[in-house]
């Protein structure tokens, strides 16, 4: 598989774009004419520069408003094409993209367009060039790849072929299965873009909201399955117009793009094994069976306060690491590791963020395979010196410097808690917390797509629709990712301003990290009472909230009184009900949530978020914490 990306997909000047694209591992670029024109360098130099970076120019684009014109416009269009052919030869590329005409005077007619392309094919052939025809979703007469293919078929010229673009086909809801009827050698080029499902003008949607395969809602796998079934063997190229990416980090966007292509082609091959495998062979997405542990980096009195809070939550100090300053705290199936090391990775994480989640351990079927897949998708392995008696647990770097360990059930790795930790005979303590329900990570809004792509390409996870969490001081976008059985859930939260609770946390902690962990109880009232007995102080809510709850839901007055007494929030969805209460904010805005899901409630209590956030901010203001 030859991977390629249009220069328009990346921010920066031409040089910055090319560097980011080369580092990300692409084989080639579509040179977008505007990027060339804006660059100060002649075409030969630009072509040589691109090749010196190990990239090939897979396509020159776009050539607009060519076909179906009446004289004298027709002759002018051919003259214009000849000038672009000159440029292509100087640059050193043999394929031009002609997109279907939007010219107000274009006449239409399949045979007229076919005759135009036959003549253009003759002119291209004299120079050893090729012409690819793409149906724009908003083309004046041609806006469907099936019509573009009919024109190419009737042009009947070896140097004229079809260019497919997943956006134009899928945005118009054209069945991608129709691609299977096209001979693979007449498809000259394939462009890919995904997009979120938004009901809007096609041109505006395309120019501003395209994103990487897997980041949106279009059926990219179905599209590519059909393409590969034709025997197509040309480049697979990203053509992404996206406002966020235009302002994003070129290297991150390019890396995400490459990751999305490799993952997509792996999906295609798995779904269509008869089509040639074009990407690298790698293990399938790992199925996460749950969060095995969460490790916090902390030091000094912050660490003491944190451990005191764990006690009020009902955790017991069950052991210490044999060599390092790690304490293991457990309750139900939950393991929390408190890392007080003053050297190494955790201590750098503490120096950067303050008390923070520095490591997440996930239970998977095969840890080695999980790392192998992650590396194929561009993730870096994470290694630390292994001390005597310690196990080598496979790990990778997540985004934003985080670390993910994989603990599997098939090897001895699952015994790490017995092998590496002493066993404390600490008195039993329990508040009925059973497992980790979800981890909530906060990152800047612009980074959300990178994070969701990272998780969805590595693990078997589904994305729920993005929800708006309303903070009194601004909007926070929230996207949940979860395994089909709900054993692993993570929410990605992208604040639009630093004035929100999440935005303030992000600014204080210098970059993306876990802002809260949610622990599941099977009996919220018992847990609430047990924790209160241990000195836990929940986040206090307003009386107004409970008055409104009584109006909104048909709740038993006794239940309502118990909710109010425990400062427990309540929600319902079509399936079931949800109970949640919060700790007070700790160290820079981190907090703990206790939840109970009943009868298959699948959300995260988003309708309650404005009241929870207002309560947190009230408390932080009272304490004179450095944020509104
Ligand atoms: Mg296109
Ligand atoms: Mg939550």
Coordinates of C-alpha atoms and ligand atoms in Angstrom, one line a residue:
X1 CA 0.0 0.0 0.0
X2 CA 1.3 3.4 -1.0
X3 CA 0.1 6.0 1.5
X4 CA -0.3 9.6 0.5
X5 CA -1.8 12.8 1.8
X6 CA -2.9 16.1 0.2
X7 CA -0.7 19.0 1.3
X8 CA -3.9 21.0 2.0
X9 CA -4.7 18.6 4.9
X10 CA -1.8 19.9 7.1
X11 CA -1.2 23.4 8.6
X12 CA 1.9 25.4 8.1
X13 CA 4.0 26.5 5.0
X14 CA 4.9 24.0 2.3
X15 CA 8.2 23.1 4.0
X16 CA 6.6 22.5 7.4
X17 CA 3.9 20.4 5.8
X18 CA 6.4 18.2 3.9
X19 CA 8.5 17.7 7.0
X20 CA 5.5 16.6 9.0
X21 CA 4.3 14.3 6.2
X22 CA 7.7 12.7 5.8
X23 CA 8.2 12.1 9.5
X24 CA 4.7 10.5 9.8
X25 CA 5.7 7.8 7.3
X26 CA 3.8 8.7 4.2
X27 CA 5.1 7.6 0.8
X28 CA 3.7 10.5 -1.2
X29 CA 1.8 13.7 -1.4
X30 CA -0.9 15.2 -3.5
X31 CA 0.4 18.6 -4.2
X32 CA -2.4 21.2 -3.8
X33 CA -1.7 23.9 -6.3
X34 CA -2.3 26.7 -3.8
X35 CA 0.5 25.4 -1.6
X36 CA 2.8 25.4 -4.6
X37 CA 1.8 28.9 -5.7
X38 CA 2.3 30.3 -2.2
X39 CA 5.8 28.8 -2.0
X40 CA 8.8 30.8 -3.2
X41 CA 10.7 28.3 -5.3
X42 CA 10.6 27.2 -8.9
X43 CA 8.8 23.9 -9.7
X44 CA 12.0 21.9 -10.4
X45 CA 13.4 22.9 -7.0
X46 CA 10.1 22.0 -5.3
X47 CA 10.0 18.6 -7.0
X48 CA 13.6 17.9 -6.0
X49 CA 12.9 19.0 -2.5
X50 CA 9.9 16.7 -2.2
X51 CA 11.9 13.7 -3.6
X52 CA 14.9 14.5 -1.3
X53 CA 12.6 14.0 1.6
X54 CA 11.7 10.5 0.4
X55 CA 8.3 11.5 -0.9
X56 CA 6.8 11.1 -4.3
X57 CA 4.2 13.5 -5.9
X58 CA 1.3 11.1 -6.4
X59 CA -1.1 13.7 -7.8
X60 CA -1.3 17.4 -8.9
X61 CA -4.7 19.0 -8.0
X62 CA -7.1 20.5 -8.6
X63 CA -7.9 21.4 -12.2
X64 CA -11.3 22.9 -12.3
X65 CA -14.1 23.8 -14.7
X66 CA -12.8 21.9 -17.7
X67 CA -15.4 19.7 -19.4
X68 CA -18.6 20.6 -21.3
X69 CA -17.7 24.2 -22.2
X70 CA -18.9 25.9 -25.4
X71 CA -16.4 27.7 -27.7
X72 CA -14.4 29.9 -27.2
X73 CA -14.3 28.8 -23.5
X74 CA -13.5 25.3 -24.5
X75 CA -10.3 26.2 -26.3
X76 CA -9.2 28.3 -23.4
X77 CA -9.7 25.4 -21.0
X78 CA -7.4 23.3 -23.2
X79 CA -4.8 26.0 -23.2
X80 CA -5.0 26.2 -19.4
X81 CA -4.5 22.5 -19.2
X82 CA -1.4 22.6 -21.4
X83 CA 0.1 25.2 -19.0
X84 CA -0.6 22.9 -16.0
X85 CA 0.9 20.0 -17.9
X86 CA 4.1 22.1 -18.3
X87 CA 4.1 22.7 -14.5
X88 CA 3.5 19.0 -13.7
X89 CA 6.5 17.9 -15.9
X90 CA 8.7 20.4 -14.1
X91 CA 7.5 19.2 -10.7
X92 CA 7.8 15.6 -11.7
X93 CA 4.3 14.1 -11.4
X94 CA 2.3 12.4 -14.1
X95 CA -1.3 12.5 -12.8
X96 CA -3.7 15.5 -12.6
X97 CA -7.1 15.6 -10.8
X98 CA -9.8 17.2 -12.9
X99 CA -12.9 17.7 -10.8
X100 CA -16.3 17.9 -12.3
X101 CA -17.2 21.3 -13.6
X102 CA -19.1 24.0 -11.6
X103 CA -18.8 26.5 -14.4
X104 CA -22.1 28.3 -15.0
X105 CA -21.7 27.9 -18.8
X106 CA -20.9 24.2 -18.7
X107 CA -23.4 22.5 -21.0
X108 CA -23.6 18.9 -19.7
X109 CA -24.1 15.8 -21.7
X110 CA -22.2 12.6 -21.1
X111 CA -20.9 12.3 -24.7
X112 CA -19.8 16.0 -24.9
X113 CA -17.8 15.5 -21.7
X114 CA -16.4 12.2 -22.9
X115 CA -15.2 13.8 -26.1
X116 CA -13.4 16.6 -24.1
X117 CA -11.7 13.9 -22.0
X118 CA -10.7 11.9 -25.1
X119 CA -8.9 15.0 -26.5
X120 CA -7.3 15.9 -23.1
X121 CA -6.1 12.2 -22.9
X122 CA -4.4 12.6 -26.4
X123 CA -2.7 15.8 -25.3
X124 CA -1.6 14.2 -21.9
X125 CA -0.4 11.0 -23.7
X126 CA 2.0 13.1 -25.8
X127 CA 3.8 14.1 -22.6
X128 CA 3.5 10.8 -20.8
X129 CA 0.9 12.2 -18.4
X130 CA -2.4 10.9 -17.2
X131 CA -5.8 12.5 -16.4
X132 CA -8.1 11.5 -13.5
X133 CA -11.7 12.6 -13.4
X134 CA -13.5 13.2 -10.0
X135 CA -17.2 13.8 -9.5
X136 CA -17.6 16.6 -6.9
X137 CA -20.7 16.1 -4.8
X138 CA -21.8 19.6 -5.8
X139 CA -20.7 19.4 -9.5
X140 CA -23.1 21.2 -11.9
X141 CA -23.9 18.3 -14.2
X142 CA -21.8 15.5 -12.7
X143 CA -22.0 14.8 -9.0
X144 CA -22.0 11.1 -8.8
X145 CA -19.0 8.7 -9.3
X146 CA -21.2 6.5 -11.5
X147 CA -21.7 9.4 -14.0
X148 CA -18.0 10.2 -13.9
X149 CA -17.2 6.6 -14.6
X150 CA -19.6 6.6 -17.6
X151 CA -17.7 9.6 -19.0
X152 CA -14.4 7.9 -18.5
X153 CA -15.7 4.7 -20.0
X154 CA -16.9 6.5 -23.1
X155 CA -13.7 8.6 -23.4
X156 CA -12.1 5.2 -23.9
X157 CA -8.5 6.5 -23.6
X158 CA -5.6 4.7 -21.9
X159 CA -4.5 8.0 -20.3
X160 CA -7.9 8.9 -18.8
X161 CA -9.2 7.3 -15.6
X162 CA -11.5 7.8 -12.7
X163 CA -10.6 9.4 -9.3
X164 CA -12.8 8.3 -6.3
X165 CA -13.2 10.4 -3.2
X166 CA -15.0 8.8 -0.3
X167 CA -16.5 12.1 0.9
X168 CA -18.2 12.8 -2.5
X169 CA -19.7 9.3 -2.7
X170 CA -20.7 8.9 1.0
X171 CA -21.9 12.4 1.7
X172 CA -24.5 12.0 -1.1
X173 CA -25.4 8.6 0.3
X174 CA -24.4 6.8 -2.9
X175 CA -24.0 3.1 -2.3
X176 CA -20.3 2.4 -2.3
X177 CA -21.1 -1.2 -3.6
X178 CA -21.5 0.4 -7.0
X179 CA -17.7 0.9 -7.1
X180 CA -17.3 -2.9 -7.4
X181 CA -18.5 -2.7 -11.1
X182 CA -15.6 -0.5 -12.1
X183 CA -12.4 -2.1 -13.5
X184 CA -9.6 -1.5 -11.0
X185 CA -7.1 -0.4 -13.6
X186 CA -9.4 2.4 -14.7
X187 CA -9.4 3.8 -11.1
X188 CA -6.3 6.1 -11.2
X189 CA -6.5 7.4 -7.7
X190 CA -8.4 7.1 -4.4
X191 CA -8.9 9.9 -1.9
X192 CA -10.2 9.3 1.5
X193 CA -11.9 11.6 4.0
X194 CA -14.4 10.9 6.8
X195 CA -16.8 13.5 8.3
X196 CA -19.2 13.8 11.2
X197 CA -22.8 13.4 10.3
X198 CA -24.1 17.0 10.1
X199 CA -27.0 18.1 8.0
X200 CA -25.6 21.0 6.0
X201 CA -24.7 22.3 2.6
X202 CA -22.4 19.8 0.9
X203 CA -19.7 22.3 -0.2
X204 CA -19.5 23.9 3.3
X205 CA -19.5 20.5 5.0
X206 CA -16.7 19.3 2.8
X207 CA -14.5 22.4 3.1
X208 CA -14.7 22.7 6.9
X209 CA -15.6 19.4 8.5
X210 CA -13.8 16.5 6.8
X211 CA -11.6 14.4 9.1
X212 CA -9.5 11.3 9.2
X213 CA -10.9 7.9 8.5
X214 CA -12.4 6.7 11.8
X215 CA -12.8 10.2 13.2
X216 CA -16.2 10.7 11.6
X217 CA -19.4 8.8 10.9
X218 CA -19.1 7.9 7.2
X219 CA -18.8 4.2 6.1
X220 CA -15.1 4.4 5.1
X221 CA -14.5 0.7 5.5
X222 CA -17.4 -0.3 3.2
X223 CA -16.1 2.3 0.7
X224 CA -12.6 0.9 0.7
X225 CA -13.7 -2.7 0.7
X226 CA -15.5 -2.0 -2.6
X227 CA -12.4 -0.2 -4.0
X228 CA -10.0 -3.0 -3.1
X229 CA -12.4 -5.6 -4.6
X230 CA -11.9 -4.0 -8.0
X231 CA -8.1 -4.9 -7.8
X232 CA -7.1 -1.2 -7.4
X233 CA -3.4 -1.0 -6.6
X234 CA -2.7 2.7 -6.6
X235 CA -2.0 5.1 -3.8
X236 CA -4.5 5.5 -0.9
X237 CA -4.5 9.2 -0.1
X238 CA -6.0 11.5 2.5
X239 CA -7.7 14.7 1.3
X240 CA -8.9 16.5 4.4
X241 CA -10.2 20.0 4.7
X242 CA -10.8 20.8 8.4
X243 CA -10.7 24.1 10.2
X244 CA -9.2 22.5 13.4
X245 CA -6.5 20.8 11.4
X246 CA -5.6 24.0 9.6
X247 CA -4.7 25.5 13.0
X248 CA -3.4 22.3 14.6
X249 CA 0.2 20.9 15.0
X250 CA 1.4 19.7 11.6
X251 CA 3.2 16.7 13.1
X252 CA 0.3 15.5 15.2
X253 CA -2.2 15.8 12.3
X254 CA 0.1 14.0 9.9
X255 CA 0.7 11.2 12.5
X256 CA -3.0 10.9 13.1
X257 CA -3.6 10.7 9.3
X258 CA -1.1 7.9 8.9
X259 CA -2.5 6.0 11.9
X260 CA -6.0 6.3 10.5
X261 CA -4.9 4.9 7.1
X262 CA -3.0 1.9 8.5
X263 CA -6.0 1.1 10.8
X264 CA -8.5 1.4 8.0
X265 CA -6.6 -0.9 5.7
X266 CA -6.3 -3.4 8.5
X267 CA -10.1 -3.2 8.9
X268 CA -10.6 -3.6 5.2
X269 CA -8.5 -6.6 5.0
X270 CA -10.2 -8.3 7.9
X271 CA -13.6 -7.6 6.4
X272 CA -12.6 -8.5 2.8
X273 CA -9.9 -11.2 3.2
X274 CA -10.2 -12.1 -0.5
X275 CA -8.9 -8.6 -1.5
X276 CA -5.1 -8.4 -1.3
X277 CA -3.7 -7.4 2.0
X278 CA -2.0 -4.1 1.3
X279 CA -1.1 -2.9 4.8
X280 CA 1.2 -4.4 7.4
X281 CA 0.1 -7.6 9.1
X282 CA -0.8 -6.8 12.8
X283 CA -2.8 -8.3 15.6
X284 CA -6.5 -7.3 15.8
X285 CA -7.7 -4.6 18.2
X286 CA -7.3 -5.6 21.8
X287 CA -10.5 -6.3 23.8
X288 CA -10.1 -4.5 27.1
X289 CA -11.6 -6.5 30.0
X290 CA -11.3 -3.6 32.5
X291 CA -9.0 -1.2 34.2
X292 CA -6.4 -3.3 36.1
X293 CA -4.9 -0.4 38.0
X294 CA -4.6 3.4 38.0
X295 CA -1.3 4.8 39.2
X296 CA -1.0 8.3 40.7
X297 CA 2.3 10.2 40.8
X298 CA 2.4 12.3 43.9
X299 CA 4.8 13.5 46.6
X300 CA 5.1 14.9 50.1
X301 CA 2.1 16.3 51.9
X302 CA 0.0 16.0 48.7
X303 CA 0.6 12.3 48.8
X304 CA -0.4 12.1 52.5
X305 CA -3.7 14.0 51.8
X306 CA -4.4 11.8 48.8
X307 CA -3.9 8.6 50.8
X308 CA -6.1 10.0 53.6
X309 CA -8.8 10.6 51.0
X310 CA -8.4 7.0 49.7
X311 CA -9.1 5.8 53.3
X312 CA -12.3 7.8 53.5
X313 CA -13.4 6.1 50.2
X314 CA -13.0 2.7 51.9
X315 CA -9.7 1.6 50.3
X316 CA -7.3 -0.5 52.3
X317 CA -3.5 -0.2 52.1
X318 CA -2.8 -3.7 51.0
X319 CA 0.9 -3.6 50.2
X320 CA 4.1 -1.9 49.2
X321 CA 6.4 -2.4 46.3
X322 CA 9.5 -4.5 47.0
X323 CA 11.9 -1.9 45.8
X324 CA 10.1 1.3 44.9
X325 CA 8.1 3.9 46.8
X326 CA 4.8 2.5 45.6
X327 CA 1.8 1.8 47.8
X328 CA -1.0 -0.4 46.6
X329 CA -4.5 0.5 47.7
X330 CA -7.4 -1.9 47.0
X331 CA -11.2 -2.2 47.2
X332 CA -13.3 -4.7 45.3
X333 CA -11.6 -5.1 41.9
X334 CA -10.1 -1.6 42.1
X335 CA -6.3 -1.1 42.4
X336 CA -4.8 2.3 43.0
X337 CA -1.1 2.7 43.1
X338 CA 0.3 5.7 44.8
X339 CA 3.8 6.4 43.4
X340 CA 6.1 8.6 45.6
X341 CA 9.3 8.0 43.6
X342 CA 11.5 11.0 43.3
X343 CA 13.3 9.8 40.1
X344 CA 12.1 8.3 36.9
X345 CA 8.9 8.7 34.9
X346 CA 6.4 9.2 37.7
X347 CA 8.4 11.9 39.3
X348 CA 8.7 13.8 36.0
X349 CA 4.9 13.5 35.6
X350 CA 4.5 14.9 39.1
X351 CA 6.9 17.8 38.3
X352 CA 4.9 18.6 35.2
X353 CA 1.3 18.1 36.4
X354 CA 1.3 18.0 40.2
X355 CA -0.5 15.0 41.6
X356 CA -1.7 13.2 38.5
X357 CA -2.6 9.8 37.0
X358 CA 0.7 8.8 35.4
X359 CA -0.1 5.3 34.3
X360 CA -3.1 3.3 33.5
X361 CA -3.1 -0.5 33.4
X362 CA -5.6 -2.3 31.1
X363 CA -6.5 -5.9 31.3
X364 CA -6.2 -7.5 27.8
X365 CA -6.2 -11.0 26.4
X366 CA -2.6 -10.8 25.2
X367 CA -0.4 -7.9 26.3
X368 CA 2.4 -8.5 23.7
X369 CA -0.1 -8.4 20.9
X370 CA -1.6 -5.2 22.2
X371 CA 1.8 -3.5 22.1
X372 CA 2.5 -5.0 18.7
X373 CA -0.6 -3.4 17.2
X374 CA 0.0 -0.1 18.9
X375 CA 3.5 0.0 17.5
X376 CA 2.2 -0.7 14.0
X377 CA -0.1 2.3 14.5
X378 CA 2.8 4.6 15.4
X379 CA 2.7 4.4 19.2
X380 CA 6.1 4.3 21.0
X381 CA 6.9 1.4 23.4
X382 CA 7.6 2.5 27.0
X383 CA 10.5 0.9 28.9
X384 CA 11.8 1.5 32.4
X385 CA 14.8 -0.2 34.0
X386 CA 13.6 -3.5 35.5
X387 CA 14.8 -4.2 39.1
X388 CA 15.5 -7.6 40.5
X389 CA 12.3 -9.6 41.1
X390 CA 10.3 -7.2 38.9
X391 CA 8.2 -8.3 35.9
X392 CA 8.6 -6.7 32.5
X393 CA 5.0 -5.6 31.8
X394 CA 4.4 -4.5 28.2
X395 CA 3.6 -0.8 27.9
X396 CA 3.3 2.1 25.4
X397 CA 3.3 5.8 25.6
X398 CA -0.2 7.2 25.2
X399 CA -0.8 10.7 23.9
X400 CA 0.5 13.7 25.8
X401 CA 3.2 11.7 27.5
X402 CA 0.9 9.3 29.4
X403 CA 1.7 5.6 29.8
X404 CA -0.5 2.6 29.3
X405 CA 0.5 -0.8 30.7
X406 CA -1.1 -4.1 29.5
X407 CA -1.7 -6.8 32.0
X408 CA -2.9 -10.0 30.5
X409 CA -4.6 -13.1 31.8
X410 CA -2.6 -15.6 29.7
X411 CA 0.8 -15.1 31.2
X412 CA 2.4 -14.7 34.6
X413 CA 2.0 -10.9 34.4
X414 CA -1.3 -11.0 36.2
X415 CA 0.6 -12.1 39.3
X416 CA 2.5 -8.8 39.5
X417 CA 0.6 -7.8 42.7
X418 CA 1.8 -10.9 44.5
X419 CA 5.3 -10.9 43.0
X420 CA 6.2 -7.2 43.3
X421 CA 4.2 -6.2 46.4
X422 CA 4.4 -7.1 50.0
X423 CA 1.1 -8.2 51.6
X424 CA -0.1 -5.9 54.4
X425 CA -2.2 -7.3 57.2
X426 CA -4.0 -4.0 57.3
X427 CA -7.5 -4.2 58.9
X428 CA -10.3 -4.8 56.4
X429 CA -11.9 -1.7 55.1
X430 CA -14.7 -1.4 52.5
X431 CA -17.4 0.9 51.3
X432 CA -18.8 -1.4 48.7
X433 CA -16.9 0.0 45.7
X434 CA -16.5 -2.7 43.2
X435 CA -14.7 -1.6 40.0
X436 CA -13.7 1.4 37.9
X437 CA -16.7 2.6 36.0
X438 CA -14.9 5.2 33.9
X439 CA -11.9 7.4 33.6
X440 CA -12.5 11.0 32.5
X441 CA -9.6 12.6 30.6
X442 CA -9.4 16.3 29.9
X443 CA -7.6 17.6 26.9
X444 CA -7.9 20.7 24.7
X445 CA -10.8 20.6 22.3
X446 CA -8.4 20.5 19.4
X447 CA -6.8 17.3 20.7
X448 CA -10.0 15.3 21.1
X449 CA -10.0 13.7 17.7
X450 CA -6.4 12.5 18.2
X451 CA -7.3 10.9 21.5
X452 CA -10.4 9.2 20.2
X453 CA -8.5 7.9 17.1
X454 CA -5.8 6.6 19.4
X455 CA -8.2 4.6 21.5
X456 CA -10.5 3.4 18.7
X457 CA -7.7 2.1 16.5
X458 CA -6.0 0.2 19.4
X459 CA -9.0 -1.2 21.2
X460 CA -12.5 -2.6 20.5
X461 CA -14.4 0.5 21.5
X462 CA -17.5 2.3 20.4
X463 CA -17.9 6.0 20.3
X464 CA -21.1 7.4 21.7
X465 CA -22.4 10.6 20.2
X466 CA -20.6 13.7 21.4
X467 CA -22.5 15.6 24.2
X468 CA -22.2 19.2 25.3
X469 CA -21.5 19.6 29.0
X470 CA -22.6 23.0 30.1
X471 CA -20.2 24.7 32.5
X472 CA -21.5 28.0 33.8
X473 CA -18.5 29.6 32.2
X474 CA -18.5 27.8 28.8
X475 CA -19.0 24.7 26.9
X476 CA -17.1 21.4 27.3
X477 CA -17.5 18.8 24.6
X478 CA -17.6 15.3 25.9
X479 CA -17.1 12.0 23.9
X480 CA -17.4 8.6 25.5
X481 CA -15.6 5.6 24.3
X482 CA -16.6 2.2 25.6
X483 CA -16.2 -1.5 25.0
X484 CA -19.4 -3.2 23.8
X485 CA -19.9 -4.8 27.3
X486 CA -19.1 -1.6 29.2
X487 CA -16.1 -3.2 31.0
X488 CA -13.9 -0.3 29.9
X489 CA -15.2 3.2 29.6
X490 CA -13.4 6.4 29.0
X491 CA -14.7 9.9 28.5
X492 CA -12.7 12.6 26.6
X493 CA -13.5 16.1 27.6
X494 CA -12.5 19.1 25.6
X495 CA -13.2 22.5 27.1
X496 CA -13.5 25.4 24.7
X497 CA -12.2 28.0 27.2
X498 CA -9.9 28.0 30.2
X499 CA -12.7 29.5 32.3
X500 CA -14.5 26.2 32.5
X501 CA -13.8 23.8 35.4
X502 CA -12.1 21.4 32.8
X503 CA -10.3 24.3 31.1
X504 CA -8.9 25.5 34.4
X505 CA -7.7 22.0 35.3
X506 CA -6.1 21.7 31.9
X507 CA -4.2 25.0 32.4
X508 CA -3.2 24.1 36.0
X509 CA -2.0 20.7 35.1
X510 CA -0.1 21.7 32.0
X511 CA -1.6 19.4 29.5
X512 CA -4.1 16.6 29.1
X513 CA -4.6 14.2 31.9
X514 CA -7.2 12.3 33.9
X515 CA -9.4 14.7 35.8
X516 CA -11.7 12.3 37.5
X517 CA -12.1 8.6 38.1
X518 CA -15.5 7.1 38.6
X519 CA -15.8 4.1 40.9
X520 CA -18.9 1.8 40.7
X521 CA -20.9 0.7 43.7
X522 CA -23.8 -1.8 43.5
X523 CA -25.6 0.0 46.3
X524 CA -25.0 3.7 46.3
X525 CA -26.8 4.4 49.6
X526 CA -24.8 1.9 51.5
X527 CA -21.6 3.1 50.0
X528 CA -22.5 6.7 50.8
X529 CA -23.2 5.8 54.4
X530 CA -20.1 3.7 54.8
X531 CA -17.9 6.5 53.4
X532 CA -19.6 9.1 55.6
X533 CA -18.7 7.0 58.6
X534 CA -15.0 7.1 57.5
X535 CA -15.1 10.9 57.3
X536 CA -15.7 11.3 53.6
X537 CA -17.2 14.7 52.7
X538 CA -19.2 14.7 49.4
X539 CA -19.5 17.6 47.1
X540 CA -22.5 19.6 48.6
X541 CA -25.3 20.3 46.1
X542 CA -28.0 23.0 46.2
X543 CA -31.5 22.5 47.6
X544 CA -32.8 23.8 44.3
X545 CA -31.4 20.8 42.6
X546 CA -33.5 18.4 44.7
X547 CA -36.7 20.5 44.3
X548 CA -36.2 20.3 40.5
X549 CA -35.5 16.5 40.7
X550 CA -38.9 16.0 42.4
X551 CA -40.6 17.9 39.6
X552 CA -38.7 16.1 36.8
X553 CA -38.9 12.5 37.9
X554 CA -41.5 10.4 39.5
X555 CA -39.4 9.6 42.6
X556 CA -40.5 8.1 45.9
X557 CA -40.3 10.8 48.5
X558 CA -38.2 8.5 50.7
X559 CA -35.7 7.9 47.9
X560 CA -35.6 11.7 47.2
X561 CA -34.8 12.3 50.9
X562 CA -32.0 9.8 50.8
X563 CA -30.6 11.3 47.6
X564 CA -30.6 14.8 49.2
X565 CA -29.0 13.5 52.4
X566 CA -26.1 11.9 50.5
X567 CA -25.7 14.8 48.0
X568 CA -26.4 12.1 45.3
X569 CA -27.4 13.2 41.8
X570 CA -29.9 11.3 39.8
X571 CA -30.6 10.7 36.1
X572 CA -32.7 8.3 33.9
X573 CA -32.4 7.2 30.3
X574 CA -34.6 5.0 28.1
X575 CA -33.3 1.9 29.8
X576 CA -32.6 2.6 33.5
X577 CA -31.5 5.0 36.2
X578 CA -28.2 6.5 37.4
X579 CA -26.9 7.6 40.7
X580 CA -23.7 9.6 41.3
X581 CA -22.0 11.7 43.9
X582 CA -18.7 13.4 43.9
X583 CA -15.7 14.1 46.2
X584 CA -14.7 17.7 46.7
X585 CA -12.0 18.9 44.3
X586 CA -8.5 17.8 45.2
X587 CA -5.1 19.1 44.2
X588 CA -5.7 21.4 41.3
X589 CA -9.2 20.3 40.4
X590 CA -9.0 16.5 40.3
X591 CA -11.9 14.6 41.9
X592 CA -13.5 11.2 42.4
X593 CA -17.0 10.2 41.4
X594 CA -19.0 7.3 42.8
X595 CA -21.7 5.9 40.5
X596 CA -24.3 3.2 40.4
X597 CA -25.9 2.2 37.0
X598 CA -29.3 0.4 37.2
X599 CA -31.0 -1.6 34.4
X600 CA -28.5 -0.7 31.7
X601 CA -28.3 3.0 32.0
X602 CA -25.7 3.9 29.4
X603 CA -24.8 7.6 29.9
X604 CA -22.6 9.5 32.3
X605 CA -25.1 11.9 33.9
X606 CA -24.5 14.8 31.5
X607 CA -27.7 16.6 32.5
X608 CA -26.4 16.9 36.0
X609 CA -23.0 18.3 35.0
X610 CA -24.0 22.0 35.2
X611 CA -25.1 21.6 38.8
X612 CA -22.0 19.5 39.8
X613 CA -19.7 22.0 38.1
X614 CA -21.4 25.0 39.8
X615 CA -21.1 23.3 43.2
X616 CA -17.4 22.6 42.6
X617 CA -16.7 26.1 41.6
X618 CA -18.6 27.4 44.6
X619 CA -16.4 25.4 46.9
X620 CA -13.2 26.3 45.2
X621 CA -14.1 30.0 45.4
X622 CA -14.8 29.6 49.2
X623 CA -11.5 28.0 49.7
X624 CA -9.8 30.8 47.8
X625 CA -8.4 28.3 45.3
X626 CA -6.8 30.1 42.5
X627 CA -9.7 29.8 40.0
X628 CA -13.2 31.1 39.6
Ligands
LIG1 MG1 -11.2 15.0 -3.7
LIG2 MG1 -18.0 11.1 35.2

